[in-house]
PDB file of C-alpha atoms in Angstrom:
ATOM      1  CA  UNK A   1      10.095  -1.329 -18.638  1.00 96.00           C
ATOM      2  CA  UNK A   2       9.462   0.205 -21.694  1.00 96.00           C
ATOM      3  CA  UNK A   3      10.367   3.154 -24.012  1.00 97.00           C
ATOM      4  CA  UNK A   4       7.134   5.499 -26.019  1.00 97.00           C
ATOM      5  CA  UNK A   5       8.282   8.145 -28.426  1.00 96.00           C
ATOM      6  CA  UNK A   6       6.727  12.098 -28.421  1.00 95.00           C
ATOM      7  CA  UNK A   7       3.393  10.493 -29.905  1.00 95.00           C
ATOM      8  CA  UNK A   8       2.643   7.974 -27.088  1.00 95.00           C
ATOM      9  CA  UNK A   9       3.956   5.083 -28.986  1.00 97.00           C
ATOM     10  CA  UNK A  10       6.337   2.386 -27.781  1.00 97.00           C
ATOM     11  CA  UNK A  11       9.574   2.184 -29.304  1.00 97.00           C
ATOM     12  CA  UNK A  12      10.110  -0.749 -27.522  1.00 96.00           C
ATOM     13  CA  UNK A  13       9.332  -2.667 -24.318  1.00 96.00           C
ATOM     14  CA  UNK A  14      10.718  -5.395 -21.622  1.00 95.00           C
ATOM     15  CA  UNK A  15       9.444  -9.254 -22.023  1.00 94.00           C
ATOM     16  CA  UNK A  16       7.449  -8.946 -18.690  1.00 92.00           C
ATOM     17  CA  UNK A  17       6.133  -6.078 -20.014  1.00 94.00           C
ATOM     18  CA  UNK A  18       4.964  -7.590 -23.397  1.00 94.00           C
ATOM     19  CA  UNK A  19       3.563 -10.365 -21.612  1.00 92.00           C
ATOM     20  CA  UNK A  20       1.478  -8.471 -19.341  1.00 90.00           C
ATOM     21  CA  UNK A  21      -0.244  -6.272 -22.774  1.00 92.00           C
ATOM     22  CA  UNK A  22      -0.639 -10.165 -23.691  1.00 91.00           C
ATOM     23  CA  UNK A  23       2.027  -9.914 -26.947  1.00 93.00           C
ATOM     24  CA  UNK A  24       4.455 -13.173 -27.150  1.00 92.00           C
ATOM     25  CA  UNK A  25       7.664 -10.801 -27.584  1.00 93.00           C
ATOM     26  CA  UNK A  26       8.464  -7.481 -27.063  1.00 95.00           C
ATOM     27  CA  UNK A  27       8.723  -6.817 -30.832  1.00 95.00           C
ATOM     28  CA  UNK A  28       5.005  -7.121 -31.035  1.00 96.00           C
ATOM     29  CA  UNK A  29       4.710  -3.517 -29.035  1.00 96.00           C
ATOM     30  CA  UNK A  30       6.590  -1.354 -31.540  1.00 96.00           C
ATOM     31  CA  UNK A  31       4.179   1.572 -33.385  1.00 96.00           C
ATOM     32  CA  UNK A  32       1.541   0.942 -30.595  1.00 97.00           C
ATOM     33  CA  UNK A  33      -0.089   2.863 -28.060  1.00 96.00           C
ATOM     34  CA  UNK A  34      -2.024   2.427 -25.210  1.00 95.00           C
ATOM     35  CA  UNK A  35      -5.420   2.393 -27.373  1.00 95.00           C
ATOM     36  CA  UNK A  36      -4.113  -0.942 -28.767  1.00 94.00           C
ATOM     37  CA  UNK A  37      -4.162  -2.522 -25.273  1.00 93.00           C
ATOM     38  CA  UNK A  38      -6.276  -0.561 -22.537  1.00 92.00           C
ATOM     39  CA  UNK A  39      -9.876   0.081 -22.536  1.00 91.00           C
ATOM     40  CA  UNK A  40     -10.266   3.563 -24.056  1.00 93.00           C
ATOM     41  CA  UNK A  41     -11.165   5.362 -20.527  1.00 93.00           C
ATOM     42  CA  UNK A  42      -7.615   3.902 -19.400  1.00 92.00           C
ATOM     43  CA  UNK A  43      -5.807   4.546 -22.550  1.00 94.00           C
ATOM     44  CA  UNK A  44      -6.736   7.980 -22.431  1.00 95.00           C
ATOM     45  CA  UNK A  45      -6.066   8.437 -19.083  1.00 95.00           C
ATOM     46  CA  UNK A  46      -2.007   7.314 -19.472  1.00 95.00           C
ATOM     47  CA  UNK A  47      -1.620   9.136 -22.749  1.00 96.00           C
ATOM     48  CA  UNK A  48      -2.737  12.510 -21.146  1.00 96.00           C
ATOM     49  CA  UNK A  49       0.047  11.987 -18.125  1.00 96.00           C
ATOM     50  CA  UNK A  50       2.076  11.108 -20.848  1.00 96.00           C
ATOM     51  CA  UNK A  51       1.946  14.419 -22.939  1.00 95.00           C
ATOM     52  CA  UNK A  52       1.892  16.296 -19.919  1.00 96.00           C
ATOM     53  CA  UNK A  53       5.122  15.133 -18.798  1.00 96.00           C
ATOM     54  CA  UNK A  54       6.023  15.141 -22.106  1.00 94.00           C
ATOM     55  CA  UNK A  55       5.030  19.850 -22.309  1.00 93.00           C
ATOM     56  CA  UNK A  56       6.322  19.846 -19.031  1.00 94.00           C
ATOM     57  CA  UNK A  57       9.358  17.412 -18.195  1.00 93.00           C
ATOM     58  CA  UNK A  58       8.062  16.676 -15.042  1.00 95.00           C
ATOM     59  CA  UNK A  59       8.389  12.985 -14.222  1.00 96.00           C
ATOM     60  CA  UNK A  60       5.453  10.833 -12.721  1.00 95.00           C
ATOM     61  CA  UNK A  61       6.616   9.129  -9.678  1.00 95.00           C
ATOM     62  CA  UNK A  62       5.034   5.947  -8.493  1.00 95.00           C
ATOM     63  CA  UNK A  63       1.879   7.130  -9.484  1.00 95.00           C
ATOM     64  CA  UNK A  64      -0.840   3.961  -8.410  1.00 94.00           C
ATOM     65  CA  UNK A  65      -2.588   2.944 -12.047  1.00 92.00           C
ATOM     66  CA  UNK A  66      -5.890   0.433 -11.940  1.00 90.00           C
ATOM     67  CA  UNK A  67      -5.471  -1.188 -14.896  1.00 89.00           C
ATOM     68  CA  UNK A  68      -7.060  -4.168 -16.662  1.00 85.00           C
ATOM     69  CA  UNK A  69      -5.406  -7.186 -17.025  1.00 84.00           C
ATOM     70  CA  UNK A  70      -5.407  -9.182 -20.440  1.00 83.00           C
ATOM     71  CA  UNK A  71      -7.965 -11.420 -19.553  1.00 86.00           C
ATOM     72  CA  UNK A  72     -10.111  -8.542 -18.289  1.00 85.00           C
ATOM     73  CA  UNK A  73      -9.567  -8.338 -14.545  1.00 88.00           C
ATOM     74  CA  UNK A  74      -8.403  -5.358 -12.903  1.00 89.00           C
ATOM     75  CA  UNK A  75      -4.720  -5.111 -11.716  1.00 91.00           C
ATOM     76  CA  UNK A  76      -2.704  -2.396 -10.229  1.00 94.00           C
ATOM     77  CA  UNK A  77       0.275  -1.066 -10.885  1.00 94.00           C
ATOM     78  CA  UNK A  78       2.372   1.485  -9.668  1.00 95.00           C
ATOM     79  CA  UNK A  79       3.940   3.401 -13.039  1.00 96.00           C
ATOM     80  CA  UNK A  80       7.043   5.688 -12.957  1.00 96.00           C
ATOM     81  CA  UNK A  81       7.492   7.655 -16.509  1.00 97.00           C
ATOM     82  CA  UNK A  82      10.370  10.222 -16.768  1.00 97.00           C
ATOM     83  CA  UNK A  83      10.774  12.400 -20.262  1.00 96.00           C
ATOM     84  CA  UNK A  84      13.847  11.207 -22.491  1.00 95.00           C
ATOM     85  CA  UNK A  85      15.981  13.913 -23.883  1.00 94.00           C
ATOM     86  CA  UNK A  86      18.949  13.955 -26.357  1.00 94.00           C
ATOM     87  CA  UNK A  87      22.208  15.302 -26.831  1.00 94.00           C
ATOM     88  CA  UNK A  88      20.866  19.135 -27.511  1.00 94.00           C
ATOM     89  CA  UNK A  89      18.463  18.482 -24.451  1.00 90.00           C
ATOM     90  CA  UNK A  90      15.110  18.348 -26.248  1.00 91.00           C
ATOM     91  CA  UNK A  91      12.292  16.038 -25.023  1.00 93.00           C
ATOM     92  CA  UNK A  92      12.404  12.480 -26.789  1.00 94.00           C
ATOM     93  CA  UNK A  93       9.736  10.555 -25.655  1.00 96.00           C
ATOM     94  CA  UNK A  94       9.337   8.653 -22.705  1.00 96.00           C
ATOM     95  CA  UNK A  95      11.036   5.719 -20.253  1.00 97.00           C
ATOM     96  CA  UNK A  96       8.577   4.228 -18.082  1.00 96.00           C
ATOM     97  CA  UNK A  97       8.448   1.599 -15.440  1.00 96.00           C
ATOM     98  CA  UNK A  98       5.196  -0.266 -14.873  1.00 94.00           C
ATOM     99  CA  UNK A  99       5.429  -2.541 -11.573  1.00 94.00           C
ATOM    100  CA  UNK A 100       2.493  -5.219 -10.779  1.00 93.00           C
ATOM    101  CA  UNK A 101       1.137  -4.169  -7.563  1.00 95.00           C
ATOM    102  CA  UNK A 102      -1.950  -6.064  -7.447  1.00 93.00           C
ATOM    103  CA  UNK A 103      -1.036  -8.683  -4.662  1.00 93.00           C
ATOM    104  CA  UNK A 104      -0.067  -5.584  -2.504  1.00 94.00           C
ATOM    105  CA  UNK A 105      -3.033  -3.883  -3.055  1.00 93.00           C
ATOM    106  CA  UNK A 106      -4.870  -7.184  -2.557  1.00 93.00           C
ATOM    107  CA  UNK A 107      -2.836  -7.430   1.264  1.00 95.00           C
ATOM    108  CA  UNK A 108      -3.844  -4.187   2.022  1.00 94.00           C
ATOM    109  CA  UNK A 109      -7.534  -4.209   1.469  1.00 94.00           C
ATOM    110  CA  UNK A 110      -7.525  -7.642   3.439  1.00 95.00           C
ATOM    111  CA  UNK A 111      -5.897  -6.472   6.319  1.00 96.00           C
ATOM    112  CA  UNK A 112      -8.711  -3.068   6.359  1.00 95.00           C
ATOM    113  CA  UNK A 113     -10.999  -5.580   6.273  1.00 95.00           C
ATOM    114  CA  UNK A 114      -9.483  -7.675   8.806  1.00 95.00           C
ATOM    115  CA  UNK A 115      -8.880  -4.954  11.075  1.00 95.00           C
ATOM    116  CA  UNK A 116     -12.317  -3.353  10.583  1.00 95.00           C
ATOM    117  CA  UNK A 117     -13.778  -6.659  11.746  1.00 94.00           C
ATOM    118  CA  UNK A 118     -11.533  -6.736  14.784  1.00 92.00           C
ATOM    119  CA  UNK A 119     -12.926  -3.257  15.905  1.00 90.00           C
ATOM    120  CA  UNK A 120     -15.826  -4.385  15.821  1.00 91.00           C
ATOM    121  CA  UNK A 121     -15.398  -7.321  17.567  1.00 88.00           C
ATOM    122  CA  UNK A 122     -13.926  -5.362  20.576  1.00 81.00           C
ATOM    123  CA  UNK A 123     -17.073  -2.755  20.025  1.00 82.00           C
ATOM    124  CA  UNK A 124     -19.481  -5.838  20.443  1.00 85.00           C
ATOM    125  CA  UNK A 125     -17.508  -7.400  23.038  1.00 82.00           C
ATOM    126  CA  UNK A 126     -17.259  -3.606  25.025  1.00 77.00           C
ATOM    127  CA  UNK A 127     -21.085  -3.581  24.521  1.00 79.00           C
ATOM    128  CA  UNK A 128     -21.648  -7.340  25.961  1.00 81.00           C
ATOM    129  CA  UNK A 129     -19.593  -6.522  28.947  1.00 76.00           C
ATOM    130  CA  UNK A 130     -21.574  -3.169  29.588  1.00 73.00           C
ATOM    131  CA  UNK A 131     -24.862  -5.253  29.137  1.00 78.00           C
ATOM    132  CA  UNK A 132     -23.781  -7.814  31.684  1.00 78.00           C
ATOM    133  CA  UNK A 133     -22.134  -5.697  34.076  1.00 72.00           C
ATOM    134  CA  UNK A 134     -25.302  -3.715  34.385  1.00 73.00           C
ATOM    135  CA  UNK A 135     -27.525  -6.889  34.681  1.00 81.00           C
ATOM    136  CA  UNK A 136     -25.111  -8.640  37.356  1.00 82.00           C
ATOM    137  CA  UNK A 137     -25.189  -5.207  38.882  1.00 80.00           C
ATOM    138  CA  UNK A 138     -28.729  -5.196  39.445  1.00 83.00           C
ATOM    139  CA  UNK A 139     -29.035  -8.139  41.751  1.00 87.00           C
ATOM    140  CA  UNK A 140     -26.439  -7.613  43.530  1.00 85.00           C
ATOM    141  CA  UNK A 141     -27.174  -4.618  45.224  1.00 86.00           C
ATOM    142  CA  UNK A 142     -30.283  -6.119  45.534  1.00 89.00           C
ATOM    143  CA  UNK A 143     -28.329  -8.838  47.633  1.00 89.00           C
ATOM    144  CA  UNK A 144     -26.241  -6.376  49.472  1.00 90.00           C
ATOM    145  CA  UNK A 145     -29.115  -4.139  50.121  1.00 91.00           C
ATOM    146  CA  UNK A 146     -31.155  -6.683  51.564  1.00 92.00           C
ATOM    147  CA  UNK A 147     -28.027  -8.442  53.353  1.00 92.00           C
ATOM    148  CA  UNK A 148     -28.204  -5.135  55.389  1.00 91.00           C
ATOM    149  CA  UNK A 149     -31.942  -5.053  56.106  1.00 94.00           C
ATOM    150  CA  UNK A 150     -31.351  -8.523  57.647  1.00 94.00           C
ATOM    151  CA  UNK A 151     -28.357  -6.987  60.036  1.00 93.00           C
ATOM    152  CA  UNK A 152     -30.365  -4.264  61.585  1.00 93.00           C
ATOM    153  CA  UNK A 153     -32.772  -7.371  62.395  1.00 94.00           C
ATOM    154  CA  UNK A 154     -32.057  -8.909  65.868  1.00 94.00           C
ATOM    155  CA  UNK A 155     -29.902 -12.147  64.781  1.00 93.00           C
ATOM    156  CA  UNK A 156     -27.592 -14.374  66.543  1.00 94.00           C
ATOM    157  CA  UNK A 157     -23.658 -13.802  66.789  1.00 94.00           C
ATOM    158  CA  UNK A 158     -23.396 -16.933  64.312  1.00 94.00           C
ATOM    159  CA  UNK A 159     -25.951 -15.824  61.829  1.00 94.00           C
ATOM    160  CA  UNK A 160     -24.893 -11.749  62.624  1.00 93.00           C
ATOM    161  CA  UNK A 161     -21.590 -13.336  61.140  1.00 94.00           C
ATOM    162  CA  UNK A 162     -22.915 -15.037  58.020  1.00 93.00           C
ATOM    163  CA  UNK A 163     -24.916 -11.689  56.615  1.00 94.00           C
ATOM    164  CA  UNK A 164     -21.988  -9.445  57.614  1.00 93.00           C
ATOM    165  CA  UNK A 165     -19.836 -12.167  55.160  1.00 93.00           C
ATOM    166  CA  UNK A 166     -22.693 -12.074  52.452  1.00 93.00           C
ATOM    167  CA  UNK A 167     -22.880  -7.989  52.375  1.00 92.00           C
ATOM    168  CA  UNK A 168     -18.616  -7.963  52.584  1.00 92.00           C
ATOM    169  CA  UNK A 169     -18.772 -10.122  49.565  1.00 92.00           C
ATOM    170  CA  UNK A 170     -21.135  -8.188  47.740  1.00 90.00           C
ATOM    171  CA  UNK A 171     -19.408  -4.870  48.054  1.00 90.00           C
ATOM    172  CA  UNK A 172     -16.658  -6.854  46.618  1.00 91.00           C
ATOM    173  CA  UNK A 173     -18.707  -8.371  43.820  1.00 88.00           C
ATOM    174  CA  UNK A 174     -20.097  -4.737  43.306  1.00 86.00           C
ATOM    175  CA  UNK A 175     -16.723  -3.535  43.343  1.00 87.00           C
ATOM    176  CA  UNK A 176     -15.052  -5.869  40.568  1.00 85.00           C
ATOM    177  CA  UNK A 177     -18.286  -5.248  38.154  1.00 81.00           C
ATOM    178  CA  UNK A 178     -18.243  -1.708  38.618  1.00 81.00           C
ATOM    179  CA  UNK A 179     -14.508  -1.882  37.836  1.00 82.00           C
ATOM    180  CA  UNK A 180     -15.802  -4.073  34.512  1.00 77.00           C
ATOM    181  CA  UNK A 181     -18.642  -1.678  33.374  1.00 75.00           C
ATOM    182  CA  UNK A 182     -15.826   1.041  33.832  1.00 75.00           C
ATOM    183  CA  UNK A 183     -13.414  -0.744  31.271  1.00 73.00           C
ATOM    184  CA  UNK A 184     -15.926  -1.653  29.217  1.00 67.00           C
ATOM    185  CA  UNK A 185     -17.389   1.958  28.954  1.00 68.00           C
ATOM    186  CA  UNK A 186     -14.090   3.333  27.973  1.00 70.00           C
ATOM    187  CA  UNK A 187     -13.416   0.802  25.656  1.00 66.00           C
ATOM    188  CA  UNK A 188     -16.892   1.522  23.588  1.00 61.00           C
ATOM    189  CA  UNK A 189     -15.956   5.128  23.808  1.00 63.00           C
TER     190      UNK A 189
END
C-alpha cells in the first residue's frame, strides 16, 4: 500500500511495500518516484497511468503490471490506484495497492504449458491409433477375404466349419478396428 502526491511522489508507503522497492523502512520512500526504483521504460509507464487518473479521476482497477524485482528479475503485480481528494473535493494525489502476483502468473503459464502438452499427447496418441488401425486393417481383410475364397472351395463339414469361424472372427476384428480408426479420427479432428 502506498500513498504518491499530484507529482508522482510517495508520501508514504507500507513495510511490504518498502521491502519490495528494496528500502529497509518505509521512511526511505518519502520524495521518491518511480524513476528512483523502476527501470525508466517501467517508471514511465506507471507515472503516465498515474497522471491520467490523476486529469481524469478515474481509478485503475487491478490493472496486471510486469515489473522488475530488486534483484533484477521480473515480477508481476496486479496494481489498483484510486485519486485522493480533500475536503473541497479536489484531486490529492494518489492511494495505490500493489499485490505480488508473480507465483500466480507463474501457475498459470505452467498449467498452458501443461495442458498444451496434454493436447498433444492425445493428438499423437489419435494419430498412432489411426496409423495402426489402418495397418491391422490391411491384413485383415486380407484374412477375411481369403477366408472366403477358401469357402467357395469344396471342403469338408469340419474344415467348412473352421473357415466359416476364421471369416466370423474377422468381420469382428474388422468391426472393433473400424470402430477404433472411427474414434481415433474424431479425436484428431
Amino acid at each position: 500500500i502506498y500513498f504518491k502526491d499530484k507529482d508522482s511522489r510517495f508520501l508514504q508507503c507500507s513495510l511490504a511495500m518498502a521491502r519490495r522497492l528494496g528500502l529497509q523502512n518505509p521512511e526511505q520512500v518519502v520524495g521518491k518516484t518511480d524513476f528512483d526504483f523502476h527501470p525508466p521504460k517501467d517508471a514511465t509507464e506507471f507515472f503516465e497511468d498515474e497522471q491520467h487518473l490523476l486529469r481524469t479521476g478515474v481509478p485503475l482497477i487491478n490493472k496486471i503490471e510486469r515489473q522488475t524485482a530488486t534483484d533484477g528479475s521480473p515480477i508481476w503485480a496486479s496494481v489498483t490506484k484510486v485519486p485522493t481528494r480533500n475536503r473541497a473535493g479536489e484531486l490529492t494525489g494518489i492511494i495505490g495497492i500493489s499485490r505480488d502476483i508473480t507465483d500466480l502468473i507463474r501457475i498459470e503459464h505452467e498449467l498452458a504449458v501443461a495442458r498444451d502438452q496434454a493436447l498433444e499427447s492425445v493428438r499423437i496418441k489419435s494419430q498412432f491409433l489411426a496409423m495402426m488401425s489402418h495397418e491391422i486393417r490391411t491384413p485383415m481383410n486380407a484374412i477375411v477375404g481369403m477366408t472366403q475364397i477358401i469357402l467357395d472351395t469344396p471342403l469338408t463339414l469340419e474344415q467348412r466349419d473352421f473357415a466359416e469361424t476364421i471369416r466370423i472372427s474377422g468381420f469382428a476384428l474388422l468391426d472393433i478396428i473400424n470402430d477404433i480408426l472411427d474414434f481415433s479420427k474424431i479425436e484428431a479432428g
